[in-house]
Amino acid sequence: VVLNHIARTERDGDGYTITWNAAKLATLPPAMHDLIFFHECAHATVPTQDELRANCEGLRMMRAANRGGFAIESQLAAFYGPGNDYWAKTLKCADAPAQALPKPE
């Protein structure tokens, strides 16, 4: 169980392992399940330890997999709440041209 987290991505030899807190995940709406999945994958594929960067890249990957779009992103915005700075920064980053993103750490 990943204490106080919904999921955690950790280096595992040459790859990564994502550990899920199924009880916490079950409390979230389906749109958040997808974002968290892609967010955790971004930690491994970018790779990055930065949470905002993982959210940004995760949203980009969701869109590329046809799992994003206006309806889903509206549900995500509702989950985060009106005026949520983290979600606003996630959208700003995900909407920016890929070359505008900082290099992974």
Short mmCIF file of C-alpha atoms in Angstrom, two decimals:
data_model
loop_
_atom_site.label_atom_id
_atom_site.label_comp_id
_atom_site.label_asym_id
_atom_site.label_seq_id
_atom_site.Cartn_x
_atom_site.Cartn_y
_atom_site.Cartn_z
CA VAL A 1 0.00 0.00 0.00
CA VAL A 2 1.29 3.41 -0.94
CA LEU A 3 0.69 5.44 2.20
CA ASN A 4 -0.92 8.83 1.57
CA HIS A 5 -0.63 8.37 -2.21
CA ILE A 6 -2.93 7.02 -4.87
CA ALA A 7 0.02 5.65 -6.80
CA ARG A 8 3.77 5.82 -6.80
CA THR A 9 6.29 5.21 -9.58
CA GLU A 10 9.68 3.90 -8.57
CA ARG A 11 12.79 2.82 -10.41
CA ASP A 12 13.04 -0.96 -10.60
CA GLY A 13 16.28 -2.15 -12.17
CA ASP A 14 16.24 -1.04 -15.80
CA GLY A 15 12.55 -0.11 -15.65
CA TYR A 16 9.89 1.28 -13.35
CA THR A 17 7.17 -0.13 -11.15
CA ILE A 18 3.90 1.64 -10.42
CA THR A 19 2.35 0.70 -7.09
CA TRP A 20 -1.36 1.48 -6.68
CA ASN A 21 -3.39 2.21 -3.57
CA ALA A 22 -6.57 0.53 -4.82
CA ALA A 23 -8.69 1.76 -1.89
CA LYS A 24 -7.84 5.41 -2.60
CA LEU A 25 -8.13 4.96 -6.36
CA ALA A 26 -11.65 3.53 -5.95
CA THR A 27 -12.80 6.81 -4.39
CA LEU A 28 -11.99 8.81 -7.53
CA PRO A 29 -14.03 9.37 -10.71
CA PRO A 30 -13.04 7.46 -13.88
CA ALA A 31 -11.51 10.54 -15.55
CA MET A 32 -9.08 10.83 -12.63
CA HIS A 33 -8.17 7.14 -12.95
CA ASP A 34 -6.99 7.84 -16.48
CA LEU A 35 -5.10 11.01 -15.60
CA ILE A 36 -3.34 9.32 -12.69
CA PHE A 37 -2.40 6.35 -14.88
CA PHE A 38 -0.88 8.62 -17.53
CA HIS A 39 0.67 10.85 -14.83
CA GLU A 40 2.46 7.85 -13.31
CA CYS A 41 3.56 6.66 -16.76
CA ALA A 42 5.01 10.14 -17.37
CA HIS A 43 7.15 9.80 -14.25
CA ALA A 44 8.78 6.81 -15.98
CA THR A 45 8.78 7.82 -19.64
CA VAL A 46 9.89 11.46 -19.45
CA PRO A 47 11.36 10.71 -16.78
CA THR A 48 10.55 13.33 -14.18
CA GLN A 49 10.12 13.62 -10.43
CA ASP A 50 8.28 16.94 -10.84
CA GLU A 51 4.57 16.45 -10.12
CA LEU A 52 3.37 19.30 -12.34
CA ARG A 53 5.53 18.09 -15.23
CA ALA A 54 4.16 14.54 -14.78
CA ASN A 55 0.60 15.90 -14.79
CA CYS A 56 1.33 17.95 -17.92
CA GLU A 57 2.96 15.08 -19.78
CA GLY A 58 0.26 12.71 -18.53
CA LEU A 59 -2.46 14.96 -19.96
CA ARG A 60 -0.55 15.18 -23.24
CA MET A 61 -0.33 11.38 -23.35
CA MET A 62 -4.06 11.08 -22.54
CA ARG A 63 -4.86 13.37 -25.44
CA ALA A 64 -2.58 11.41 -27.79
CA ALA A 65 -4.34 8.18 -26.76
CA ASN A 66 -7.75 9.79 -27.44
CA ARG A 67 -8.59 9.61 -23.72
CA GLY A 68 -8.73 13.41 -23.25
CA GLY A 69 -10.70 16.18 -24.89
CA PHE A 70 -13.18 18.80 -23.79
CA ALA A 71 -15.67 16.53 -21.98
CA ILE A 72 -13.02 14.61 -20.02
CA GLU A 73 -10.96 17.69 -19.27
CA SER A 74 -14.12 19.43 -18.02
CA GLN A 75 -14.63 16.53 -15.61
CA LEU A 76 -11.01 16.84 -14.47
CA ALA A 77 -11.42 20.59 -13.98
CA ALA A 78 -14.54 19.96 -11.90
CA PHE A 79 -12.63 17.44 -9.79
CA TYR A 80 -9.81 19.91 -9.10
CA GLY A 81 -12.31 22.70 -8.43
CA PRO A 82 -12.82 26.21 -9.79
CA GLY A 83 -9.68 28.30 -10.01
CA ASN A 84 -7.35 25.45 -8.99
CA ASP A 85 -3.82 26.67 -9.72
CA TYR A 86 -2.35 23.18 -10.21
CA TRP A 87 -4.94 22.29 -12.86
CA ALA A 88 -4.53 25.70 -14.55
CA LYS A 89 -0.75 25.15 -14.74
CA THR A 90 -1.30 21.59 -16.00
CA LEU A 91 -3.49 22.88 -18.86
CA LYS A 92 -1.12 25.73 -19.71
CA CYS A 93 1.79 23.30 -19.92
CA ALA A 94 -0.14 20.63 -21.86
CA ASP A 95 -1.36 23.25 -24.35
CA ALA A 96 2.15 24.64 -24.95
CA PRO A 97 4.20 23.47 -27.92
CA ALA A 98 6.34 20.46 -26.95
CA GLN A 99 9.56 22.33 -27.69
CA ALA A 100 8.57 24.97 -25.10
CA LEU A 101 8.73 22.45 -22.24
CA PRO A 102 11.83 22.40 -20.04
CA LYS A 103 14.18 19.46 -20.41
CA PRO A 104 13.53 16.59 -17.96
CA GLU A 105 15.64 16.69 -14.84
#
